[in-house]
Short mmCIF file of the C-alpha atoms (twelve columns), coordinates in Angstrom:
data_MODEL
# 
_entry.id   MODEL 
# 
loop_
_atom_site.group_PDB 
_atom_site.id 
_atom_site.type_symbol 
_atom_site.label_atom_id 
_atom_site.label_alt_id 
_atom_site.label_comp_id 
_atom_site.label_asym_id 
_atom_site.label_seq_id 
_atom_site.Cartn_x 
_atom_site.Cartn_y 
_atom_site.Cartn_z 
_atom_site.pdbx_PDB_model_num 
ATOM 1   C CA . UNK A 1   82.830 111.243 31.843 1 
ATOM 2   C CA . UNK A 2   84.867 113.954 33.728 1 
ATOM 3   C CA . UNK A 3   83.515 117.136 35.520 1 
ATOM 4   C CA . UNK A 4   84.466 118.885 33.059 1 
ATOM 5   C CA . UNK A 5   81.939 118.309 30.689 1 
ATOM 6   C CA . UNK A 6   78.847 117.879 33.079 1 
ATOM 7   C CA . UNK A 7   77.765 121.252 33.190 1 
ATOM 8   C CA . UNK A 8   74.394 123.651 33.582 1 
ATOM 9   C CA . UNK A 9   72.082 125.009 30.454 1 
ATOM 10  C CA . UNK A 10  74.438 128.299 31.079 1 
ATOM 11  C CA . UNK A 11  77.249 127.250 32.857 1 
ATOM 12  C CA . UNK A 12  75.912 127.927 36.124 1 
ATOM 13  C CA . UNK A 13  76.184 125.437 38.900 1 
ATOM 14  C CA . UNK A 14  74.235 121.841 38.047 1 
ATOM 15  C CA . UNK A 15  71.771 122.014 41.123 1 
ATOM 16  C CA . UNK A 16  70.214 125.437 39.641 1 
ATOM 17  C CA . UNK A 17  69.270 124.188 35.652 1 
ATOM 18  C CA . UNK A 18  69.396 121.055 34.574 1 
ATOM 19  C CA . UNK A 19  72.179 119.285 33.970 1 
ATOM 20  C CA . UNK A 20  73.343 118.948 29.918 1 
ATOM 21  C CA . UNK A 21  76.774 116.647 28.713 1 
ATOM 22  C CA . UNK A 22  78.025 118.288 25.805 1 
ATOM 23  C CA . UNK A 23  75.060 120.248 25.315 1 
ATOM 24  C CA . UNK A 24  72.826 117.773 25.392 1 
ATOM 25  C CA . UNK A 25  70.061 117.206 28.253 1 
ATOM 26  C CA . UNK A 26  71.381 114.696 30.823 1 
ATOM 27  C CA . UNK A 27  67.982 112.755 30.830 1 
ATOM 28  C CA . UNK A 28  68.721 111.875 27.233 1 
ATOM 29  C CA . UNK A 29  72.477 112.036 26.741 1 
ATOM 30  C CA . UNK A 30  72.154 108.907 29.726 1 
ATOM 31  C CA . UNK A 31  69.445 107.102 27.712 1 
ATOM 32  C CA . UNK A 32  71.990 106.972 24.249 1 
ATOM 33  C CA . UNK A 33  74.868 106.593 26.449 1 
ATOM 34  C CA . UNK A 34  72.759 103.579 28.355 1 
ATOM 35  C CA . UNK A 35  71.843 101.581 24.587 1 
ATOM 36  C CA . UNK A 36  75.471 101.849 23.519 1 
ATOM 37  C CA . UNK A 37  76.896 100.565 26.599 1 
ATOM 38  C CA . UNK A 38  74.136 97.919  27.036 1 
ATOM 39  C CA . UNK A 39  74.892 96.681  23.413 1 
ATOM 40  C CA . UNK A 40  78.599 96.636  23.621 1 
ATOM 41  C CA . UNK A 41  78.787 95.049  26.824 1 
ATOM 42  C CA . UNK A 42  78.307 91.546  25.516 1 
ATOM 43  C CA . UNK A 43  80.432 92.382  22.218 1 
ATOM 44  C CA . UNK A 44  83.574 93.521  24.499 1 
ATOM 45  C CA . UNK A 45  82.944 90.572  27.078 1 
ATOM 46  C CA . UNK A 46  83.598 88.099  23.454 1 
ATOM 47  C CA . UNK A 47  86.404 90.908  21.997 1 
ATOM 48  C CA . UNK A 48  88.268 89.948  25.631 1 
ATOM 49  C CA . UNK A 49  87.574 86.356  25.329 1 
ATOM 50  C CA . UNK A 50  88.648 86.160  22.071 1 
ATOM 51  C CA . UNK A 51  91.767 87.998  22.419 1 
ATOM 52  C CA . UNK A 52  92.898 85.947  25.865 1 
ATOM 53  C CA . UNK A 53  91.830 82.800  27.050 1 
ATOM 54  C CA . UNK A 54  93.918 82.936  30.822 1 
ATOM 55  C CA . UNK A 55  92.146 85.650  32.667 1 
ATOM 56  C CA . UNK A 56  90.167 84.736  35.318 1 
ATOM 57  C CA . UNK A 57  86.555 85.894  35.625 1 
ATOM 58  C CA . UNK A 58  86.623 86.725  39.153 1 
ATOM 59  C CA . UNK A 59  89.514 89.070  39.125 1 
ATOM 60  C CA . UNK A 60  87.349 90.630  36.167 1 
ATOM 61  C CA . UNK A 61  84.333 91.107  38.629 1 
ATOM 62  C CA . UNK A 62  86.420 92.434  41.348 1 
ATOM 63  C CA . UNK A 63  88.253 95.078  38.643 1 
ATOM 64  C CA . UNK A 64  84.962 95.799  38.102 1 
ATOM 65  C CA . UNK A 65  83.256 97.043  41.262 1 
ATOM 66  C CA . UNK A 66  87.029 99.127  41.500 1 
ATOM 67  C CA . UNK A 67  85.666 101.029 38.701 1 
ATOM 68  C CA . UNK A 68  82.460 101.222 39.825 1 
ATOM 69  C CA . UNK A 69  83.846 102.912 43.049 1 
ATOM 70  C CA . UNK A 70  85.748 104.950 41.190 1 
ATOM 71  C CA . UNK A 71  82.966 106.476 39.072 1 
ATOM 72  C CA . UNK A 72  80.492 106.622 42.609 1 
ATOM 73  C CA . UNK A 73  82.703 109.089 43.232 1 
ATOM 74  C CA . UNK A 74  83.376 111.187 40.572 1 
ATOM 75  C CA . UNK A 75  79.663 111.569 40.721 1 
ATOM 76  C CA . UNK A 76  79.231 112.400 44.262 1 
ATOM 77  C CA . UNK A 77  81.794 114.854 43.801 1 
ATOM 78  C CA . UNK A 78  80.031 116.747 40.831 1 
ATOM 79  C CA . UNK A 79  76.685 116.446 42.919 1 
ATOM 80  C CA . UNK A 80  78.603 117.663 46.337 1 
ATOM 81  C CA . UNK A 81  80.627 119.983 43.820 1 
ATOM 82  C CA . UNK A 82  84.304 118.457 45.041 1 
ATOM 83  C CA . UNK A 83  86.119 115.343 46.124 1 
ATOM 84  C CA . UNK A 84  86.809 116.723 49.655 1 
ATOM 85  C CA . UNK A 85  82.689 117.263 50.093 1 
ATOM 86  C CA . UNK A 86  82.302 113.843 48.344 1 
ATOM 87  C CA . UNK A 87  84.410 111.703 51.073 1 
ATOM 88  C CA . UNK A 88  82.979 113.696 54.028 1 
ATOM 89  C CA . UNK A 89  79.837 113.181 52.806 1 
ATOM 90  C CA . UNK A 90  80.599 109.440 52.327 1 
ATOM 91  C CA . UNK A 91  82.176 108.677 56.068 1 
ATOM 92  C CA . UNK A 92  79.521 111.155 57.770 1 
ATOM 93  C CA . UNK A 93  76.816 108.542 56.082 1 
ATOM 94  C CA . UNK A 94  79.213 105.532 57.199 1 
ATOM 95  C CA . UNK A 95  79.377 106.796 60.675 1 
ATOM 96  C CA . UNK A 96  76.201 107.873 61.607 1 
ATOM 97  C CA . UNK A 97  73.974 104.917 59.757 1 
ATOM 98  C CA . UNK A 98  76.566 102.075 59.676 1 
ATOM 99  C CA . UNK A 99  73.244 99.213  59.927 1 
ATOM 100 C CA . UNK A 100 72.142 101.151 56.503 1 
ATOM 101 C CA . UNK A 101 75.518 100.614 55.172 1 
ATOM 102 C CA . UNK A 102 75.984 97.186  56.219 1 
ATOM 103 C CA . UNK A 103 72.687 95.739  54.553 1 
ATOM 104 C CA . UNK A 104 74.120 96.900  51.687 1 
ATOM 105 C CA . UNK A 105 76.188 93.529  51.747 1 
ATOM 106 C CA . UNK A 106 73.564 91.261  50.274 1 
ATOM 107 C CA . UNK A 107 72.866 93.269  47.421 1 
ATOM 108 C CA . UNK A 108 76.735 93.417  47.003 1 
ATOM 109 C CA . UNK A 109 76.910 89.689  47.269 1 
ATOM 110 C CA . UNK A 110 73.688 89.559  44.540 1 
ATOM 111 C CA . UNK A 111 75.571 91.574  41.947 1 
ATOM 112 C CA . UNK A 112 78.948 89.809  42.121 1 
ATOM 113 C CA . UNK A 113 77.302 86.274  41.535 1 
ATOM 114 C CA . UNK A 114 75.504 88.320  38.874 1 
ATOM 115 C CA . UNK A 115 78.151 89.584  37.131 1 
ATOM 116 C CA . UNK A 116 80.454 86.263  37.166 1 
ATOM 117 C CA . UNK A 117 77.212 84.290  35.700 1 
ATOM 118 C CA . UNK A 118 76.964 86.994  32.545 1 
ATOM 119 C CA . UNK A 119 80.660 85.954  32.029 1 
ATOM 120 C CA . UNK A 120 79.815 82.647  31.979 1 
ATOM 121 C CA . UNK A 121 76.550 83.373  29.954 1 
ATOM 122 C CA . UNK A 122 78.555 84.978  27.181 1 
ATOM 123 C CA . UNK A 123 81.110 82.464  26.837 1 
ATOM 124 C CA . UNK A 124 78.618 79.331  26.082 1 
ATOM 125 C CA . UNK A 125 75.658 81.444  24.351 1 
ATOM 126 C CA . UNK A 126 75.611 84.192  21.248 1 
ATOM 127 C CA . UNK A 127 75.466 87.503  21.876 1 
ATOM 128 C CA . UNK A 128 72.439 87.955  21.014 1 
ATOM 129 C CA . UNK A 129 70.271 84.890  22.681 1 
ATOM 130 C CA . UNK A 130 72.461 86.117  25.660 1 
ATOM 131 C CA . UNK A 131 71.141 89.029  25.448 1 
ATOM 132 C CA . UNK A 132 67.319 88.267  24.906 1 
ATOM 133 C CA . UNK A 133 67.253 85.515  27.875 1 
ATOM 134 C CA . UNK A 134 68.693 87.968  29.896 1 
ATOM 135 C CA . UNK A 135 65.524 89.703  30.019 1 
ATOM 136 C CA . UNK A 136 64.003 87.273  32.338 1 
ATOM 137 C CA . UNK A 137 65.130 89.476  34.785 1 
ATOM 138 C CA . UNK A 138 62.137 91.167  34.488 1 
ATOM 139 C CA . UNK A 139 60.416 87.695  34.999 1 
ATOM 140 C CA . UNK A 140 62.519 87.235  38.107 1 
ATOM 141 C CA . UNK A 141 62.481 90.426  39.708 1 
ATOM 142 C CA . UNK A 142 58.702 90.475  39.709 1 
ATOM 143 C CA . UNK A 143 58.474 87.088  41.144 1 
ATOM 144 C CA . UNK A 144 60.554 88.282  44.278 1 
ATOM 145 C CA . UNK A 145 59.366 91.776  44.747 1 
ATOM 146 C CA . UNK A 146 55.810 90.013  45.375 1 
ATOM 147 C CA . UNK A 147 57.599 87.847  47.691 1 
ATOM 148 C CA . UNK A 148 59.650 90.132  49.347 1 
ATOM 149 C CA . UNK A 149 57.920 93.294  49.032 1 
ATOM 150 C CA . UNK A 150 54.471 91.605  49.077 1 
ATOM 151 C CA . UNK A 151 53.756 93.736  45.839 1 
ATOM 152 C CA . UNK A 152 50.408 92.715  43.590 1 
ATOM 153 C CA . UNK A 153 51.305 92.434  40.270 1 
ATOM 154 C CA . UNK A 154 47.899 92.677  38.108 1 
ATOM 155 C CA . UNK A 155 46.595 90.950  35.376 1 
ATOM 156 C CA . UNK A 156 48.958 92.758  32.585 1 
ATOM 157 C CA . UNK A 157 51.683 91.690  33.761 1 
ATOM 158 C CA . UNK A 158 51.389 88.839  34.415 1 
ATOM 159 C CA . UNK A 159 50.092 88.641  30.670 1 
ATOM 160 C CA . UNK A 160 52.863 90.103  30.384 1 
ATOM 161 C CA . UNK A 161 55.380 87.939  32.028 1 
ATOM 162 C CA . UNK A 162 54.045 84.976  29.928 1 
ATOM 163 C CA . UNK A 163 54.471 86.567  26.597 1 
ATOM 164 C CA . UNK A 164 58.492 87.393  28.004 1 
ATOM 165 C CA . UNK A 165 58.758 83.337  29.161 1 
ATOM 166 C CA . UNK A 166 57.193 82.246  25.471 1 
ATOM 167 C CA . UNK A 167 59.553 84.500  23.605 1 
ATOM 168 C CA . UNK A 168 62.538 83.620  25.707 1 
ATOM 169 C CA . UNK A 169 61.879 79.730  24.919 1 
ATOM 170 C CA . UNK A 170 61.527 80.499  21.182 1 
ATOM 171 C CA . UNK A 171 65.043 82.252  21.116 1 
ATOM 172 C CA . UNK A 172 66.235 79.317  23.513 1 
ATOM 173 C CA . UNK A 173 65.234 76.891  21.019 1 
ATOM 174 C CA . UNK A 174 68.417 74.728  19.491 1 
ATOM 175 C CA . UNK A 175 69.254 75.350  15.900 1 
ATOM 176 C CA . UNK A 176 71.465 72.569  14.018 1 
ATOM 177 C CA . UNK A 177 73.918 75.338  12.997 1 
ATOM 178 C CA . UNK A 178 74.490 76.590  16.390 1 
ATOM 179 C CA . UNK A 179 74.465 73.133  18.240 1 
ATOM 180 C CA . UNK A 180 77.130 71.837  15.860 1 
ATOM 181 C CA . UNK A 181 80.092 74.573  15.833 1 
ATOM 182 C CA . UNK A 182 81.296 77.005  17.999 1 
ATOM 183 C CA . UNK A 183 81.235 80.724  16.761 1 
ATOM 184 C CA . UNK A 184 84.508 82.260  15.899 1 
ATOM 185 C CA . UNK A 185 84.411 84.464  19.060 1 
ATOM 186 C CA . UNK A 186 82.728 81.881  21.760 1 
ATOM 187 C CA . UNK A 187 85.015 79.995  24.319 1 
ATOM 188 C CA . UNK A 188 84.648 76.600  24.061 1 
ATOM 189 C CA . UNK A 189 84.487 74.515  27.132 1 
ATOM 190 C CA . UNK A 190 86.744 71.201  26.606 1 
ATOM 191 C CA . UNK A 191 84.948 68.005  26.863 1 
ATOM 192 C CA . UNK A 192 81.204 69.379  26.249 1 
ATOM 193 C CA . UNK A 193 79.085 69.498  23.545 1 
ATOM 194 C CA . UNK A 194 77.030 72.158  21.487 1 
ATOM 195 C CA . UNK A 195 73.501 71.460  23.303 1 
ATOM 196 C CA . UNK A 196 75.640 71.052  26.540 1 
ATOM 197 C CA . UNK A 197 77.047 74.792  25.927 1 
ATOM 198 C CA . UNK A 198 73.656 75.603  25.409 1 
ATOM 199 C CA . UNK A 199 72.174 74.686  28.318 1 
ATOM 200 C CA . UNK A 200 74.980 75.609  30.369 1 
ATOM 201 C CA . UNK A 201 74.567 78.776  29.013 1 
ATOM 202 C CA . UNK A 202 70.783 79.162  29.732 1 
ATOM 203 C CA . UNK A 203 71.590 78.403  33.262 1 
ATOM 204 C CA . UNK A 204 74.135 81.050  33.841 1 
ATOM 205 C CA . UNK A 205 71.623 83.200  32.079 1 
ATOM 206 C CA . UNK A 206 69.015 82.327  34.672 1 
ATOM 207 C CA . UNK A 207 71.114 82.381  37.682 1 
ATOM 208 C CA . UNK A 208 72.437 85.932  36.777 1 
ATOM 209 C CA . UNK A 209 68.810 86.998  36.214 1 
ATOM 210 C CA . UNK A 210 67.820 85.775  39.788 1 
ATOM 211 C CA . UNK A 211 71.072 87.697  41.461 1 
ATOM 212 C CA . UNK A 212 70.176 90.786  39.179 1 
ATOM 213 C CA . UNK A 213 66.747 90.338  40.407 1 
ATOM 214 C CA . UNK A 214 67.134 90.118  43.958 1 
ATOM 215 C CA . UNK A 215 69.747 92.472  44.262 1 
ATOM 216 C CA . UNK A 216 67.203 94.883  42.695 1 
ATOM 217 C CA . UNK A 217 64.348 94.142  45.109 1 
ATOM 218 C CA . UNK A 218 66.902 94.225  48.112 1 
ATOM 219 C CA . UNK A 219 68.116 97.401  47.211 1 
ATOM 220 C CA . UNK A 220 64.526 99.157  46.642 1 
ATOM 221 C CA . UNK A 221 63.706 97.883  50.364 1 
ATOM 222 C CA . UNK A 222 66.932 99.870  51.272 1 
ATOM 223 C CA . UNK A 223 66.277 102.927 49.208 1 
ATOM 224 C CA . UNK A 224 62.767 103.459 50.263 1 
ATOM 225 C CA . UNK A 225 62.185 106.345 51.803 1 
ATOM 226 C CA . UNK A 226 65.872 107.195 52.017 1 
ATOM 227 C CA . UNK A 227 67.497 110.683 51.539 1 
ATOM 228 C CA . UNK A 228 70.801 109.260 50.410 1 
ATOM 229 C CA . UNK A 229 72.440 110.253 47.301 1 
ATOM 230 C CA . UNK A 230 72.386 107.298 45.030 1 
ATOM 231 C CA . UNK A 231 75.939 107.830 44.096 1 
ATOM 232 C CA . UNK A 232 76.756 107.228 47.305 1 
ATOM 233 C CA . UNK A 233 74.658 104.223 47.820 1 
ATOM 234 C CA . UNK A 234 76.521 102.926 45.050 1 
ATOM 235 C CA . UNK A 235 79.555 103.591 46.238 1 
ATOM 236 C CA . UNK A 236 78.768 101.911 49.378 1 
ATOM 237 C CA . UNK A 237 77.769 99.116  47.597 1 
ATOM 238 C CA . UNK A 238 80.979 98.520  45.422 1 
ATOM 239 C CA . UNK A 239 83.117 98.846  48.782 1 
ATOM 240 C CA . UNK A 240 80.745 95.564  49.697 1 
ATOM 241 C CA . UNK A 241 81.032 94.134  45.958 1 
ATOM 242 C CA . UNK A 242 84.587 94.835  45.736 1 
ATOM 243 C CA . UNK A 243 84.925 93.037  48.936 1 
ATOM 244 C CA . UNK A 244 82.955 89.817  48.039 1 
ATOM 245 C CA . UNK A 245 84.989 89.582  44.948 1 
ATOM 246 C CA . UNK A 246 87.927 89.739  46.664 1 
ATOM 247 C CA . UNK A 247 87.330 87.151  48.640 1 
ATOM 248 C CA . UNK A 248 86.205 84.662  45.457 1 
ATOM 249 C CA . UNK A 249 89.626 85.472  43.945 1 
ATOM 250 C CA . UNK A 250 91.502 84.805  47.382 1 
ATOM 251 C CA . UNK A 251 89.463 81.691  47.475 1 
ATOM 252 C CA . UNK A 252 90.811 80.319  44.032 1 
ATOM 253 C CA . UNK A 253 94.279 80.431  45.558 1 
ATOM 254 C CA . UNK A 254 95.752 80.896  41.845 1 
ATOM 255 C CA . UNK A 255 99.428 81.741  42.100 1 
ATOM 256 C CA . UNK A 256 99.847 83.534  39.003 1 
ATOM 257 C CA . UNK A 257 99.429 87.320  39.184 1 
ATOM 258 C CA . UNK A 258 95.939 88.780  39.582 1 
ATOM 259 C CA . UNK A 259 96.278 90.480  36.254 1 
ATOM 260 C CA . UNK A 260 97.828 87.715  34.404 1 
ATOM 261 C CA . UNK A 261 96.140 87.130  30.946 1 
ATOM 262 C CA . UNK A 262 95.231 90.609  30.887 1 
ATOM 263 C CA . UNK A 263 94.639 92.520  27.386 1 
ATOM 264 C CA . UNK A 264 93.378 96.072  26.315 1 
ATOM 265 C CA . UNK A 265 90.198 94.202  25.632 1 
ATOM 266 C CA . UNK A 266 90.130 92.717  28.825 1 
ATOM 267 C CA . UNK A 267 90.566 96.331  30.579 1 
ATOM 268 C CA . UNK A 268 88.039 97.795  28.363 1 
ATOM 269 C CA . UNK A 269 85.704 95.069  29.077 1 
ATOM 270 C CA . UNK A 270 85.617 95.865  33.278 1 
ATOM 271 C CA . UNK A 271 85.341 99.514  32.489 1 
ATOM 272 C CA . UNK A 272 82.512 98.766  30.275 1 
ATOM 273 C CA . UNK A 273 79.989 96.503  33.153 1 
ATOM 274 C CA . UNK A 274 80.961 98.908  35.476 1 
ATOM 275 C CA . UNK A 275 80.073 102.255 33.499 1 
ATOM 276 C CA . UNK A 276 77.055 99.880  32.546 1 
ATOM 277 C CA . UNK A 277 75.951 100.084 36.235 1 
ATOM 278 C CA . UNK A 278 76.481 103.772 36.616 1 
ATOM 279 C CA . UNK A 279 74.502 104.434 33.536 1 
ATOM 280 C CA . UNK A 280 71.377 103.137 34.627 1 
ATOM 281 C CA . UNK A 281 71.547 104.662 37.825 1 
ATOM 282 C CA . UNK A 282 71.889 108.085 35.925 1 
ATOM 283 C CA . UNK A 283 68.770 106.894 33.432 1 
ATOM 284 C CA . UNK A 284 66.649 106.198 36.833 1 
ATOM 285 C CA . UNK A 285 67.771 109.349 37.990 1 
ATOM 286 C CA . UNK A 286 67.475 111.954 35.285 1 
ATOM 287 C CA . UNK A 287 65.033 109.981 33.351 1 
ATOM 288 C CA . UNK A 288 62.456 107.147 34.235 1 
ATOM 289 C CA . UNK A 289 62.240 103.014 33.622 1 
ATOM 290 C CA . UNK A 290 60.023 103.453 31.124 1 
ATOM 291 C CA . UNK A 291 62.113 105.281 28.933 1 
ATOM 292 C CA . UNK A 292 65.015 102.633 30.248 1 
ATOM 293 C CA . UNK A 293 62.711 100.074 28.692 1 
ATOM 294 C CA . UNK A 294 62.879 101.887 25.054 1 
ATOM 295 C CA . UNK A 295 66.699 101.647 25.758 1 
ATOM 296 C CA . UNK A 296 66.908 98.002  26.694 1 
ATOM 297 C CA . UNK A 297 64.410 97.186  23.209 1 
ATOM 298 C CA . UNK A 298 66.593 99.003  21.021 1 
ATOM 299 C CA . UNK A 299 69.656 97.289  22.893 1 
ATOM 300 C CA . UNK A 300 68.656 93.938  21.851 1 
ATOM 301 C CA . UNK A 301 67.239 94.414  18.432 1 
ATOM 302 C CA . UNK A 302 71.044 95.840  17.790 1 
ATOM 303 C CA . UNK A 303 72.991 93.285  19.722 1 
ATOM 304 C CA . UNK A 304 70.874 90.925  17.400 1 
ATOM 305 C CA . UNK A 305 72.050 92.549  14.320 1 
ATOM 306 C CA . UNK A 306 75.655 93.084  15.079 1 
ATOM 307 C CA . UNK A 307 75.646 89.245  16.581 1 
ATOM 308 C CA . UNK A 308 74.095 87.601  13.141 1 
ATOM 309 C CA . UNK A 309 75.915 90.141  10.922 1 
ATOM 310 C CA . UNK A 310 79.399 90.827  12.303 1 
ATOM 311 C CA . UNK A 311 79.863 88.010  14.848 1 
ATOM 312 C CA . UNK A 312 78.302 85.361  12.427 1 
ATOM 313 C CA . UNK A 313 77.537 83.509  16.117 1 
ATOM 314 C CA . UNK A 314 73.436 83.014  14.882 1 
ATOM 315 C CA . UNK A 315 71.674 82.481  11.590 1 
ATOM 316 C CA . UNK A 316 68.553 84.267  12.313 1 
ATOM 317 C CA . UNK A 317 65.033 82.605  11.554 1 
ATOM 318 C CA . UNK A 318 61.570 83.183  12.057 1 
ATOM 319 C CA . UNK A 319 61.222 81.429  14.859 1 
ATOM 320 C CA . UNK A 320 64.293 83.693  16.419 1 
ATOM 321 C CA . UNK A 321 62.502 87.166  15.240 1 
ATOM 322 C CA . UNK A 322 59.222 86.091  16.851 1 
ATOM 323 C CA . UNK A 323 60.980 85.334  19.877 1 
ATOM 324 C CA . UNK A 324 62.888 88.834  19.787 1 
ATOM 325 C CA . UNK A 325 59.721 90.574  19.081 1 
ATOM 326 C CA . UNK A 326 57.664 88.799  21.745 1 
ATOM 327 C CA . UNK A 327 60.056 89.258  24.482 1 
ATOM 328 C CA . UNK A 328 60.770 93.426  23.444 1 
ATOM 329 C CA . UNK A 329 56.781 93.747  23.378 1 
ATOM 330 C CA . UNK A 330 56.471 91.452  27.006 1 
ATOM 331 C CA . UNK A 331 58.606 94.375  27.983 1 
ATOM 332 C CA . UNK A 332 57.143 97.392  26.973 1 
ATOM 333 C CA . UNK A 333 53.445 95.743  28.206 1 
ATOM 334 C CA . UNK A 334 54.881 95.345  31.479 1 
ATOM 335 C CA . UNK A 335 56.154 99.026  32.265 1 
ATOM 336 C CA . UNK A 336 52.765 100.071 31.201 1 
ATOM 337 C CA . UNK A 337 53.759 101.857 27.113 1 
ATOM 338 C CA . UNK A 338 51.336 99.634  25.718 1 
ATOM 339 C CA . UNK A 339 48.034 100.565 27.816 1 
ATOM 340 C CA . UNK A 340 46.709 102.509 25.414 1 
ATOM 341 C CA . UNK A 341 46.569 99.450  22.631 1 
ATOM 342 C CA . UNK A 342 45.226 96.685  25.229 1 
ATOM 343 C CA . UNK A 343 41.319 95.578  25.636 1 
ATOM 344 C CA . UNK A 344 40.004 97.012  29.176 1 
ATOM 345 C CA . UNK A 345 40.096 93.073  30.510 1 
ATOM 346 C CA . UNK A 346 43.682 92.761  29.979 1 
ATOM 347 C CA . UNK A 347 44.208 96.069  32.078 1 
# 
């Protein structure tokens, strides 16, 4: 996604008409570009695991806030209309509100535990259980922003919520084919077994749902009421994630090179979280959650398709579908598309 094909209706500067990418409207062109991304993200995390087993997570994670700093800024410059804008804009912000900047840190720190526990998610679970128990984000994120932001969440959602738990634990549910064999593109962890993987899985799941969660909340309480371009929030935030994951791959003290195991796939794989993250900034921007949500259904229904019928890494059941179906509907009952459907004492 370069400048030169983020342009106005008629070719007049983006701030005067709104912005269209090859013709098409931004708000949409971001919501398509948002359910492929979303749905190849856990194919290309397997693709890279599949094609090398030596890279290191962590230097993934830290390849991929470099990215993600990268493409900050390509979009502050289209916004600021040019690099040079773009970076004075950046140190002016730096400068002048450096306590803004530095709370950006635990959000930072959030998303890189986040984005090492989808690794680790993908490598023990299918693509598409992954994928579905990954939507307990939702759960998670509603849990802290009543703690944190001392939010009331009403009697939908938390209807809501419930339904997403139930479905969640019918996907989670072990199946004898799954628990006894590995799929063909799953890393398998020496010395455990196929519930073990499971479960280990789950966890990661979980844990990356919490980060992704708080990290979320944290950065609401920051953006509140700000001015800020996002793309530069964003890029102030990689400059923290970058940081943090940095550190973790100092920390390891491996002595091989930090890009040792690499492959295309690998490459492709960083490019693809981060461009993840920048894409649902643009869908919050130019278009709204709820339509986000839409995205994020149709995400998993294909990542469950492509997993059972290309991957061969599930044999789907009844028991999966309802699950699928439960947790997609959870979803669209919590950002409010299914009001009009409900009885009054669910509302």
């Amino acid at each position: 996604m370069v400048p030169a094909i983020l342009e106005s209706a008629d070719g007049c500067q983006a701030s005067e008409k709104p912005l269209r990418l090859w013709g098409v409207p931004v708000k949409w062109a971001s919501l398509v570009l948002l359910t492929f991304v979303t749905t190849w993200t856990i194919f290309s995390i397997k693709l890279a695991r599949s094609s090398s087993q030596e890279y290191r997570n962590s230097s993934v994670v830290l390849f991929t806030e470099l990215f993600k700093l990268a493409l900050s800024f390509a979009f502050l410059s289209l916004e600021t209309k040019s690099p040079m804008a773009a970076v004075r804009s950046f140190w002016i912000e730096c400068r002048t509100k450096p306590l803004a900047m530095l709370k950006l840190c635990v959000p930072g720190l959030a998303y890189t535990i986040q984005n090492n526990l989808i690794f680790l998610s993908v490598d023990f679970l299918s693509a598409a259980v992954q994928q579905v128990t990954y939507q307990l984000k939702i759960l998670t994120a509603a849990l802290l922003s009543v703690v944190m932001l001392k939010r009331t969440v009403g009697r939908k959602r938390w209807i809501a919520l419930c339904i997403l738990v139930a479905g969640v634990m019918l996907v989670q549910v072990p199946r004898n084919a799954e628990v006894s064999s590995v799929p063909r593109m799953q890393h398998k962890a020496p010395g455990t077994t196929g519930a073990t993987r499971a479960f280990m899985g789950f966890l990661a799941a979980l844990g990356a749902c919490f980060a992704s969660g708080f990290g979320g909340v944290f950065m609401e309480m920051v953006l509140k009421g700000s001015a800020t371009s996002i793309w530069l929030r964003n890029a102030q935030l990689a400059i923290f994630g970058a940081s943090t994951a940095a550190w973790v791959v100092f920390q390891e003290g491996h002595e091989a090179p930090l890009v040792h195991g690499y492959t295309f796939w690998v490459w492709l794989m960083a490019f693809t979280v981060a461009s993840g993250g920048m894409l649902v900034a643009a869908v919050l921007k130019y278009a709204d959650n709820i339509l986000r949500q839409f995205s994020t259904a149709i995400s998993v229904i294909l990542t469950t398709a492509l997993s059972a019928l290309v991957l061969e890494d599930i044999t789907l059941d009844m028991m999966f579908a309802a699950g699928t179906v439960l947790t997609i509907g959870a979803t669209f009952m919590y950002s409010g598309m299914l009001d009009d459907f409900l009885p009054k004492w669910m509302q």
